[in-house]
Coordinates of C-alpha atoms and ligand atoms in Angstrom, one line a residue:
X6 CA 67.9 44.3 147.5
X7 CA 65.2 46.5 149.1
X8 CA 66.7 49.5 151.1
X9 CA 63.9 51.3 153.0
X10 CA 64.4 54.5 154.5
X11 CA 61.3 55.1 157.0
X12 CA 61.9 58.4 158.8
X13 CA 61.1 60.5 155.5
X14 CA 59.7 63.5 157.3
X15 CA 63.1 63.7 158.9
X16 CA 64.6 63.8 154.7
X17 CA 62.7 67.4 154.6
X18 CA 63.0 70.9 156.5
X19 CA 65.3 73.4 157.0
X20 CA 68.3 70.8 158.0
X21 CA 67.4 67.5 156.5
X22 CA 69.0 64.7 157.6
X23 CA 71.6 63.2 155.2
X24 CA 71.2 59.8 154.7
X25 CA 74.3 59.4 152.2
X26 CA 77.1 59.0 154.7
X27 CA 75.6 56.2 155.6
X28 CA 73.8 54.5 153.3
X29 CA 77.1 55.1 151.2
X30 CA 79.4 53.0 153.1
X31 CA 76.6 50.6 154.0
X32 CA 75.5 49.5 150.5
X33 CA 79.6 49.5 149.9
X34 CA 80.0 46.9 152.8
X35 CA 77.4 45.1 151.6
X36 CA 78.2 44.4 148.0
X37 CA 81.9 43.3 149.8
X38 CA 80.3 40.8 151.8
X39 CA 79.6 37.5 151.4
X40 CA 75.5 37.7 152.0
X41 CA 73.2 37.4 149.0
X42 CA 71.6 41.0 148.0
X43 CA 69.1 39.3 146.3
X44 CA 67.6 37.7 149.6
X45 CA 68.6 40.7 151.8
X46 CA 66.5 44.1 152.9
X47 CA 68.0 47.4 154.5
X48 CA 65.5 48.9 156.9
X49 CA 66.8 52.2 158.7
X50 CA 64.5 53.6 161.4
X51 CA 64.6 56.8 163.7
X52 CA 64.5 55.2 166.9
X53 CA 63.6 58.5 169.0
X54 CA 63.8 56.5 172.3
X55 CA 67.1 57.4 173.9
X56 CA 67.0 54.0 175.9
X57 CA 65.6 50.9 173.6
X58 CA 66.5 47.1 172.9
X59 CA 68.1 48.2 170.0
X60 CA 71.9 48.0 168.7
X61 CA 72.6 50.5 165.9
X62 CA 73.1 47.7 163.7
X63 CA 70.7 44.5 164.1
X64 CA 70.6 41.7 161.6
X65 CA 67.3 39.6 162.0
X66 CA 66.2 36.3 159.7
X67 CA 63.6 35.9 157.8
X68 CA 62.1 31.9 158.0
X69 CA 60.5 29.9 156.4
X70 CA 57.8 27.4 158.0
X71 CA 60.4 24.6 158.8
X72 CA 62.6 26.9 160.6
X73 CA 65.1 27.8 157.7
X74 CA 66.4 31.3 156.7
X75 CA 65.0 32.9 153.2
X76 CA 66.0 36.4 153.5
X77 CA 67.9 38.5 155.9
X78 CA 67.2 42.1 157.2
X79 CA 69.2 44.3 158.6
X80 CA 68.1 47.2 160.3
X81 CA 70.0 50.4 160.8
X82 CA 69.1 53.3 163.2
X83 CA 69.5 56.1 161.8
X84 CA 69.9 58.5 165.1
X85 CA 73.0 57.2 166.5
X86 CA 74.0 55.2 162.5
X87 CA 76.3 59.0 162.3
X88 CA 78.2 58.7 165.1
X89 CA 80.1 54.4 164.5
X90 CA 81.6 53.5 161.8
X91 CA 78.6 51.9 159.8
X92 CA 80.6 49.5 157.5
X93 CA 82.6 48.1 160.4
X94 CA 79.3 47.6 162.6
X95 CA 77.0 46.0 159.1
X96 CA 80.5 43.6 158.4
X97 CA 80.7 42.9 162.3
X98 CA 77.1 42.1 162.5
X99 CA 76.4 40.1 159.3
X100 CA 79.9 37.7 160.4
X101 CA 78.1 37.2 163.6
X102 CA 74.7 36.2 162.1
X103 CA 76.7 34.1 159.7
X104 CA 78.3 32.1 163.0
X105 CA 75.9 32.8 166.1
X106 CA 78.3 31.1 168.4
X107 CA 80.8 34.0 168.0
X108 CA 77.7 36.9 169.1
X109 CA 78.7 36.9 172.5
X110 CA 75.3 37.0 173.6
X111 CA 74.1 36.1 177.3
X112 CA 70.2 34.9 176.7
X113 CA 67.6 35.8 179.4
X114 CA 65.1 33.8 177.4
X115 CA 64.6 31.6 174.8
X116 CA 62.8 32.8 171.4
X117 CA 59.1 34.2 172.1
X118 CA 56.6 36.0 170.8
X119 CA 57.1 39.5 171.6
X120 CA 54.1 40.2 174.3
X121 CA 55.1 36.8 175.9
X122 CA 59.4 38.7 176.7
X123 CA 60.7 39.0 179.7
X124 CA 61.0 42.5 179.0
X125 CA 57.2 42.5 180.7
X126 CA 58.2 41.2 183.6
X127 CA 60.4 44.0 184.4
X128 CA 58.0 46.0 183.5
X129 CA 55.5 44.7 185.6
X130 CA 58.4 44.8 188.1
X131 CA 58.9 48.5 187.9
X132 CA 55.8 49.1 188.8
X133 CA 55.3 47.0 191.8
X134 CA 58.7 47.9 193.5
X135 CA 58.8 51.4 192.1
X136 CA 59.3 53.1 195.4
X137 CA 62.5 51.5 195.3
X138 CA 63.4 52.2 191.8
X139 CA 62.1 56.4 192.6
X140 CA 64.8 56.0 195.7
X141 CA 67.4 55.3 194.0
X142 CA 67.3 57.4 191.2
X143 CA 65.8 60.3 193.3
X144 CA 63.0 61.3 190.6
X145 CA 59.3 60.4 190.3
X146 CA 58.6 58.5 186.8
X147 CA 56.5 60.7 185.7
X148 CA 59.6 63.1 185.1
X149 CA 61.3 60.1 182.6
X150 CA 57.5 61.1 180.1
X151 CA 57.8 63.0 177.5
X152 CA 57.4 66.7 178.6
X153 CA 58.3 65.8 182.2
X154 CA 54.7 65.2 183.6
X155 CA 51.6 63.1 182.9
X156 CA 49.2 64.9 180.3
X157 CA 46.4 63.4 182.7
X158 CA 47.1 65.8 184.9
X159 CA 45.7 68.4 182.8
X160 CA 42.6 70.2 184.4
X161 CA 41.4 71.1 181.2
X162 CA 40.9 67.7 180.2
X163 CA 39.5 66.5 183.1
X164 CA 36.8 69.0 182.7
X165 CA 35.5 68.2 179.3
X166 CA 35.2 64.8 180.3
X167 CA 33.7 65.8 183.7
X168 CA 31.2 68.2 181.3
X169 CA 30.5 65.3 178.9
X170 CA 29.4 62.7 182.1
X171 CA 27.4 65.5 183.2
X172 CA 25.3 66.2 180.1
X173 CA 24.6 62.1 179.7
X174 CA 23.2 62.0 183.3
X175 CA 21.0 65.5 183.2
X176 CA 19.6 64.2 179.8
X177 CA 19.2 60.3 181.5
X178 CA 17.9 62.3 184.7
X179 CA 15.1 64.1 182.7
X180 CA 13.6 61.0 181.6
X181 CA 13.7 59.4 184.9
X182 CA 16.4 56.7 183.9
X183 CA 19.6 57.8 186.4
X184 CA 20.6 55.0 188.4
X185 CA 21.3 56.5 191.7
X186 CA 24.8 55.2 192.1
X187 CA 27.0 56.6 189.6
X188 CA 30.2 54.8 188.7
X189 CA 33.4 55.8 187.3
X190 CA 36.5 53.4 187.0
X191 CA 40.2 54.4 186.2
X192 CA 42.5 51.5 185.0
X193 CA 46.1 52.3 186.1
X194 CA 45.8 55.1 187.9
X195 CA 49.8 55.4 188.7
X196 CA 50.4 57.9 191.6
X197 CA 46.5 59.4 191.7
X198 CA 47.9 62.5 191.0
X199 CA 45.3 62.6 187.6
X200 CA 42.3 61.3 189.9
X201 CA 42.7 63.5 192.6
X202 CA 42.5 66.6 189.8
X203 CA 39.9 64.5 188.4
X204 CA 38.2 64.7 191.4
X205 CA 38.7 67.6 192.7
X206 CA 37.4 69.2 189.6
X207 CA 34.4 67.1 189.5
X208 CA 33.4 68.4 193.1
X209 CA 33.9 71.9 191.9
X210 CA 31.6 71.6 188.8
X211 CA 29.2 69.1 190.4
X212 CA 28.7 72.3 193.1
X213 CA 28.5 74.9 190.3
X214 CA 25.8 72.1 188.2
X215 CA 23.5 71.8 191.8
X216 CA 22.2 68.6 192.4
X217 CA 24.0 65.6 194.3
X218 CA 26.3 63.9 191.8
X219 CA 29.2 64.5 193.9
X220 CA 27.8 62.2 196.7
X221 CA 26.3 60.0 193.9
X222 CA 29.6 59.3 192.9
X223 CA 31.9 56.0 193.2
X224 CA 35.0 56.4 191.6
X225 CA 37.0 53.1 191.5
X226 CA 40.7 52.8 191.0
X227 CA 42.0 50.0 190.1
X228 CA 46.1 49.0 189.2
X229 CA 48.3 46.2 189.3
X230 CA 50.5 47.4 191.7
X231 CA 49.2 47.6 195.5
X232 CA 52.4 50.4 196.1
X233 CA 51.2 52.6 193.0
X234 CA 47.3 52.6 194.6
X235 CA 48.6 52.6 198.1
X236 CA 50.0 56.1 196.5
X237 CA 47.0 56.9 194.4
X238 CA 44.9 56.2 197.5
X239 CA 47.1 58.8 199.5
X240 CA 46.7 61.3 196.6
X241 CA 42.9 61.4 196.7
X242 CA 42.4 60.9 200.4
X243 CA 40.3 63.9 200.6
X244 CA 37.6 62.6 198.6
X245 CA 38.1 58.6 200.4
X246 CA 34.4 58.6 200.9
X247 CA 34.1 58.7 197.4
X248 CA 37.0 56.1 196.5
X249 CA 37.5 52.5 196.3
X250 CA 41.3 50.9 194.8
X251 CA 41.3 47.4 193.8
X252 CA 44.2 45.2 192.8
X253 CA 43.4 44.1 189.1
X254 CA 44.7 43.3 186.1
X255 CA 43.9 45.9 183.3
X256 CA 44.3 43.4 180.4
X257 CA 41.2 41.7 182.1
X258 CA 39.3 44.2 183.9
X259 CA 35.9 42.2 184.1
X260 CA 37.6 39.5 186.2
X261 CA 37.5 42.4 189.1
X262 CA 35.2 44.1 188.4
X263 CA 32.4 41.7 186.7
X264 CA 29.7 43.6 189.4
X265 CA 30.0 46.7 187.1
X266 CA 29.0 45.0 184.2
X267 CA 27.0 47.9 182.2
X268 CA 27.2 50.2 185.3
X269 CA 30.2 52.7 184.5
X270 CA 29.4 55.9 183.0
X271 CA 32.4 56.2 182.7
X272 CA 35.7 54.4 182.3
X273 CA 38.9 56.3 182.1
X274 CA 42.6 54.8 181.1
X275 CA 45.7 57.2 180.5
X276 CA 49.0 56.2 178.9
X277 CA 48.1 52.6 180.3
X278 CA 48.1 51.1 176.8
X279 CA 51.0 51.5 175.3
X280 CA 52.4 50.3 178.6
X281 CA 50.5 46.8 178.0
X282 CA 52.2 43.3 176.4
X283 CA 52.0 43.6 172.5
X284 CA 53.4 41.1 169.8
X285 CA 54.6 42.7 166.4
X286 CA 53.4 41.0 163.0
X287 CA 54.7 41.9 159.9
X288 CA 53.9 42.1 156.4
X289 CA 56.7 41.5 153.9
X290 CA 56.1 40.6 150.2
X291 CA 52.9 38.8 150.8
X292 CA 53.7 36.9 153.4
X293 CA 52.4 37.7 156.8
X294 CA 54.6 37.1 160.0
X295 CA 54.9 37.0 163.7
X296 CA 58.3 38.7 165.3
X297 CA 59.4 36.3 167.8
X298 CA 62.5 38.5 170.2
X299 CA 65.3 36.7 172.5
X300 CA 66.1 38.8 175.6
X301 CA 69.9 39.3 175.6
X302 CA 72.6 41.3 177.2
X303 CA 75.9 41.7 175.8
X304 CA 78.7 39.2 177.4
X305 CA 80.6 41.7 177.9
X306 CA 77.9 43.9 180.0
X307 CA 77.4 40.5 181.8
X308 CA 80.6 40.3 182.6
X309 CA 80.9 43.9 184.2
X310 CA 77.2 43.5 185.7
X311 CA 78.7 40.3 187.5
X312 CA 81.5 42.0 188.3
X313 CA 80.0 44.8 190.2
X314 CA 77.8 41.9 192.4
X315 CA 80.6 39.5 192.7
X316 CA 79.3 36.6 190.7
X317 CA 80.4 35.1 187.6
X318 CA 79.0 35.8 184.4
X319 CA 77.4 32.4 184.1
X320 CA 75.4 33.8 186.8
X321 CA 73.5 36.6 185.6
X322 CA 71.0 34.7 183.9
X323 CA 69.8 33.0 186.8
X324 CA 70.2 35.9 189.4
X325 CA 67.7 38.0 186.4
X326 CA 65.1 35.6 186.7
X327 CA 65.9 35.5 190.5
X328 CA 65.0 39.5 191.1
X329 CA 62.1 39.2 188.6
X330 CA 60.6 36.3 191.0
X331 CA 61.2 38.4 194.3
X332 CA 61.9 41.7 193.5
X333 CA 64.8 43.8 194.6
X334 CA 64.0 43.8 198.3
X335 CA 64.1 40.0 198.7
X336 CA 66.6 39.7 196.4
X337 CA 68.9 41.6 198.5
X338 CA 67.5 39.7 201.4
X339 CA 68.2 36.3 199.5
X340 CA 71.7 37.2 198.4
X341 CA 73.4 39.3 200.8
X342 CA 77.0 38.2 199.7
X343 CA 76.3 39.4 196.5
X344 CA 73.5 42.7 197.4
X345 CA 74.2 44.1 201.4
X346 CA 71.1 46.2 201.0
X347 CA 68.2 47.1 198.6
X348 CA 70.1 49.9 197.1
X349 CA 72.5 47.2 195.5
X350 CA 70.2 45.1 194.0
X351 CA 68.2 47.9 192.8
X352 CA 71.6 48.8 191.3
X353 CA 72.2 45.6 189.6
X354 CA 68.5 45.6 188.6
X355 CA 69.2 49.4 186.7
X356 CA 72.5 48.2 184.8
X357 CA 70.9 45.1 183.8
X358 CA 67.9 46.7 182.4
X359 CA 70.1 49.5 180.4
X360 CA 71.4 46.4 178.8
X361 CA 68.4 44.6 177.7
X362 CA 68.2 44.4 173.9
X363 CA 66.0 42.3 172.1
X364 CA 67.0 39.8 169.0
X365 CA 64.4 39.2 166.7
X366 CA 63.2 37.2 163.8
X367 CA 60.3 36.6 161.6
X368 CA 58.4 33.8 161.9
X369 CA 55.8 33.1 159.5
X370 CA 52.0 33.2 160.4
X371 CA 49.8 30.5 159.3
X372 CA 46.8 32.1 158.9
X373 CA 45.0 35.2 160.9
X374 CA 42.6 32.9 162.0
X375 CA 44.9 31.0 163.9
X376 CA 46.5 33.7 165.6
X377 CA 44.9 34.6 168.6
X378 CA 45.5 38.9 169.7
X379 CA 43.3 38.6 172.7
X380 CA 40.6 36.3 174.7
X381 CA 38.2 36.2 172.3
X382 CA 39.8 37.5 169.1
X383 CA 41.5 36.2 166.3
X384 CA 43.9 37.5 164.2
X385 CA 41.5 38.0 161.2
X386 CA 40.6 41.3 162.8
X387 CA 43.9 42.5 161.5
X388 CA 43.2 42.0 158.1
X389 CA 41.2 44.9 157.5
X390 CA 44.2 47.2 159.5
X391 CA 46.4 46.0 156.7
X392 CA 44.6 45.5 153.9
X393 CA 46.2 47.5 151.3
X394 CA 49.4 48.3 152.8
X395 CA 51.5 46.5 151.3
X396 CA 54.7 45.9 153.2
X397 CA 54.6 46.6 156.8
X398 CA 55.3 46.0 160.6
X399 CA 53.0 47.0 163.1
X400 CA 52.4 46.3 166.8
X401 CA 48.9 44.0 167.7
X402 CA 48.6 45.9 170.8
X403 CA 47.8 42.6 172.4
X404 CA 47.2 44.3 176.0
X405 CA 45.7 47.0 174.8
X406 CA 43.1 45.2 173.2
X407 CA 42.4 42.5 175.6
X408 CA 41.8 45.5 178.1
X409 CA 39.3 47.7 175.4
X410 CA 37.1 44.3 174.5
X411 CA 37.0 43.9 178.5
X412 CA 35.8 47.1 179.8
X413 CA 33.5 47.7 177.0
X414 CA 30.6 45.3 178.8
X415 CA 31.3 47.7 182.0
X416 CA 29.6 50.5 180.8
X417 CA 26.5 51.4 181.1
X418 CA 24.3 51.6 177.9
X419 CA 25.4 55.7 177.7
X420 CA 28.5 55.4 179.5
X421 CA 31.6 55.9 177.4
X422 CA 35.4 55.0 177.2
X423 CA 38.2 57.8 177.8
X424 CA 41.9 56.9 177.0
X425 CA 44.3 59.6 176.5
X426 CA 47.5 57.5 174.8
X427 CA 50.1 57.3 172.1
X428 CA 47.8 56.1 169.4
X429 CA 49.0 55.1 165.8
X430 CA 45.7 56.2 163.8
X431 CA 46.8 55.6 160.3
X432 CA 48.5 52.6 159.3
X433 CA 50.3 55.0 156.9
X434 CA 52.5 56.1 160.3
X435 CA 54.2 52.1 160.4
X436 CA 55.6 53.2 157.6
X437 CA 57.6 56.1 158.3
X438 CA 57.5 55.9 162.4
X439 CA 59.4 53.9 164.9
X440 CA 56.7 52.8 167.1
X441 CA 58.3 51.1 169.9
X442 CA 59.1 49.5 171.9
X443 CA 61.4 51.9 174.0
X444 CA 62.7 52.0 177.5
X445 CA 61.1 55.1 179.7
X446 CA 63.0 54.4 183.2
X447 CA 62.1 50.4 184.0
X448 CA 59.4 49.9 181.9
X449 CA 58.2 49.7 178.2
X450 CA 56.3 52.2 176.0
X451 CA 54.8 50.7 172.6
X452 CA 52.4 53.1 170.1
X453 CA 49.0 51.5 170.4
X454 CA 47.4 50.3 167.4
X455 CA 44.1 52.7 167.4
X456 CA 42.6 51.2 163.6
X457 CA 42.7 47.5 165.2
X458 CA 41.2 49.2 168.4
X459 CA 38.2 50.8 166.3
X460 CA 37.7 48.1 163.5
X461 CA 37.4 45.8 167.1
X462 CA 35.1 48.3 168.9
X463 CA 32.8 48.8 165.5
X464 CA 32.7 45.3 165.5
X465 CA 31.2 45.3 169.0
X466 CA 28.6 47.8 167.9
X467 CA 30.6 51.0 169.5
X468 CA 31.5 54.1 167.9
X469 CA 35.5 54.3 168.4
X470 CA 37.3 58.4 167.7
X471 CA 40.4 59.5 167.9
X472 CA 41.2 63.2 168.6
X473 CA 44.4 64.5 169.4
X474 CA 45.3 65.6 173.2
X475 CA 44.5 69.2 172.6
X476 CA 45.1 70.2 176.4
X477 CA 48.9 70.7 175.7
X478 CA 51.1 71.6 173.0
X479 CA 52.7 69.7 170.8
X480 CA 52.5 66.3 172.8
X481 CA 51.8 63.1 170.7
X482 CA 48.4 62.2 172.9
X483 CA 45.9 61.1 171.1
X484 CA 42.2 60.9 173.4
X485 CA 40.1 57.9 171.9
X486 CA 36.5 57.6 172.9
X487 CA 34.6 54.4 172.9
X488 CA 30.3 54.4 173.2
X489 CA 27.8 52.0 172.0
X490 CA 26.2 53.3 168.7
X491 CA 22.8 54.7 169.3
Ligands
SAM26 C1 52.4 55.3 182.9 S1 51.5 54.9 184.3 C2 50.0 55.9 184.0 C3 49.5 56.6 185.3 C4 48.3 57.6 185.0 N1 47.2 56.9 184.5 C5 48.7 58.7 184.2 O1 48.3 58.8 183.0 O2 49.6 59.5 184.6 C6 50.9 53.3 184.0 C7 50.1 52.7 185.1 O3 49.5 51.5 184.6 C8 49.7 50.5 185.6 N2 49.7 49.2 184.8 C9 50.5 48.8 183.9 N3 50.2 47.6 183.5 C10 49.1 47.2 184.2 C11 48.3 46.1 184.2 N4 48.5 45.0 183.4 N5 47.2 46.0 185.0 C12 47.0 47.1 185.9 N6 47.7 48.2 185.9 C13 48.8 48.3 185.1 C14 51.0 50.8 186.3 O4 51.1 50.2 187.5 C15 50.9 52.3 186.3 O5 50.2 52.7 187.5

């Protein structure tokens, strides 16, 4: 039996955290039950998101190629392992995976790969009927971020970038080689605040540089969400002249904006990322495998959830997929019995979203080759990101890199990539990190895999750095830069 304590930084400091009162019991309830030790692996995390998909105690199989289990793992979070009584919950859950019938389970899907869950479509929902969502709970979502506000918004930031565009185009300027029309693009722009600093910073310091970039300038927003640009468009009405928004999808940017193709100087993405689709392989003793997740909610959170709508339980699963087709406005509109206005089904969209966890098992991978991350890229570029580290579980960043290998061909022979984001740099943080995913208000937040993102962009001829966000203490931003090699 492999137990595997990842959070070790936590084990160290002034008041360590004491893993004995519950790895005690555990391996006690364990050795009582009927499961086979010699098949089984203990796997306790840190899960530092508050809201997640994630019962203190999961159990999860481990299959073989014809769909039958060889090992089990069962995975402990640590944060909140203190506060239940641990043997009760490992006994409870084991019996349950023993006899699924008896899990009390109400699916929302059947099993997927992880970037294919519905958990992105209420994501995707957040976004799009997020003036809604800000109603009802009265804050913006850039208050549920870590540190209560978008590090984008940082003027500091947006100045060394602004400084960096400007010393490409004096140099490019000198040797008569400036196009006149100087583009920049921002992929999921949210509510514009970060452009409109962006911009307004860039007027400054194009006035203090002389010259005419500032009316050279086309800066183009682009997000999935018409709402989200209709508010970004609002934030940077001053400088409209200069603006254009576009409806696109980030995880392929060239379908949109294809005209650009090696015309952006610059192309700027913040904490879009880790908000993209991402599967999660795994490596475990030698074998390589896919996580493949089940949407669930607890019956009993059904039956409360249906309850508070007046439905039955045997409802909910078809009123889910319901408001994830429409969206809370129409659903109200569509179900009035059950939702008299907006506020209600936004209501019923909230509880059912707090209840969301994810079931999951590991599926084996036949091959990298085989597996496809993104358009255009096969799993084999993994095998360099976990070459040598032995066992491991790591996001694919699926979204992430779909979008990077897209917007690459958009800019212009000197132009460069900006992304301020949760980025995992070294594999070596898998290990000992809960990466995600976790809950922040409606949607998801996964770490983004940065040494898949630069072994890709090297690949591609581009020089790919990471540096951390320096523009505010102790956040967890990371700033990656992406430019073709010389
Ligand atoms: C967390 S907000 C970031 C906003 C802003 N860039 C910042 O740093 O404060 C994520 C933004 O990405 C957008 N987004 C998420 N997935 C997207 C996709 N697939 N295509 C386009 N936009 C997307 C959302 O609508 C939202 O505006």
């Amino acid at each position: 039996m492999l137990v595997d304590v990842r959070p070790t930084k936590r084990l160290h400091g002034s008041s360590p955290l004491d893993v004995r009162p519950v790895l005690g019991p555990l391996v006690q309830a364990l050795g009582q039950d009927s499961v086979d030790l010699s098949r089984l692996r203990v796997v306790c995390d840190w899960i530092q998101y508050k809201h997640n998909f994630r019962d203190t105690v999961d159990v999860r199989s481990i299959t073989t190629t014809d769909g039958m289990e060889s090992a089990v793992e069962v995975a402990v979070d640590l944060r909140r392992a203190g506060s239940v009584d641990i043997s009760d919950e490992v006994v409870e859950a084991l019996r349950e995976h023993r006899h699924p019938d008896t899990r009390g389970r109400t699916y929302l899907e059947p099993w997927t790969p992880g970037k294919n869950s519905c958990i992105w479509d209420f994501n995707a929902l957040y976004w799009q009927a997020l003036s809604s969502w800000e109603q009802a709970t009265g804050a913006a979502y850039e208050q549920a971020l870590p540190g209560g506000s978008s590090d984008a918004r940082s003027v500091g930031a947006a100045r060394e970038m602004i400084h960096k565009l400007f010393s490409i185009w004096d140099e490019l300027a000198v040797h008569n080689a400036l196009p006149d029309e100087l583009y920049v693009i921002e992929l999921g722009v949210g509510n514009g605040g970060p452009a409109r600093i962006w911009l307004d910073e860039f007027r400054v310091m194009a006035q203090e540089h002389g010259g005419d970039y500032y009316r050279r300038l086309h800066y183009i927003m682009g997000d999935y969400s018409p709402y989200v640009l209709k508010q970004a468009q609002h934030a940077v009405a001053e400088h409209a002249t200069k603006v254009s928004s576009i409806v696109l999808d980030a995880t392929d940017p060239a379908s949109a904006l294809g005209f650009l193709r090696h015309k952006a100087f610059l192309a700027y993405v913040s904490n879009v990322y880790d908000n993209l689709p991402t599967d999660e392989v795994a490596s475990l003793s030698g074998r390589m495998y896919r996580v493949e997740v089940r949407a669930y909610v607890a019956n009993r959170a059904a039956e409360r959830l249906a309850e508070h709508a007046s439905l039955l339980s045997s409802d909910i699963v078809a009123v889910a997929a319901k408001l994830l087709r429409l969206g809370p406005e129409l659903l109200a509109e569509a179900m009035p019995a059950h939702f008299p206005d907006v506020g209600a089904a936004v209501r019923f969209w909230q509880e059912l979203w707090a209840e969301v966890r994810l079931e999951e098992r590991y599926v084996p991978l036949e091959g990298l080759d085989l597996y496809e991350i993104a358009p255009s890229v096969t799993g084999e570029a993994l095998r360099p990101v976990l070459e040598g580290c032995g066992d491991i579980r790591m996001q694919v960043s699926n979204g992430a890199v779909a979008s990077f290998v897209g917007t690459l061909p958009l800019l212009h022979p000197y132009g460069y990539l900006h992304c301020h984001d949760l980025f995992v740099t070294d594999p070596a943080r898998y290990d000992t990190n809960f990466c995600g995913p976790g809950k922040y208000d409606g949607s998801v937040v996964n770490w983004v895999n940065g040494p898949l993102l630069r072994y890709i962009g090297n690949r591609r001829g581009f020089d790919v750095d990471f540096v951390p966000f320096t523009h505010r203490a102790s956040t967890n931003i990371m700033t990656l830069t992406a430019q073709a090699r010389d």
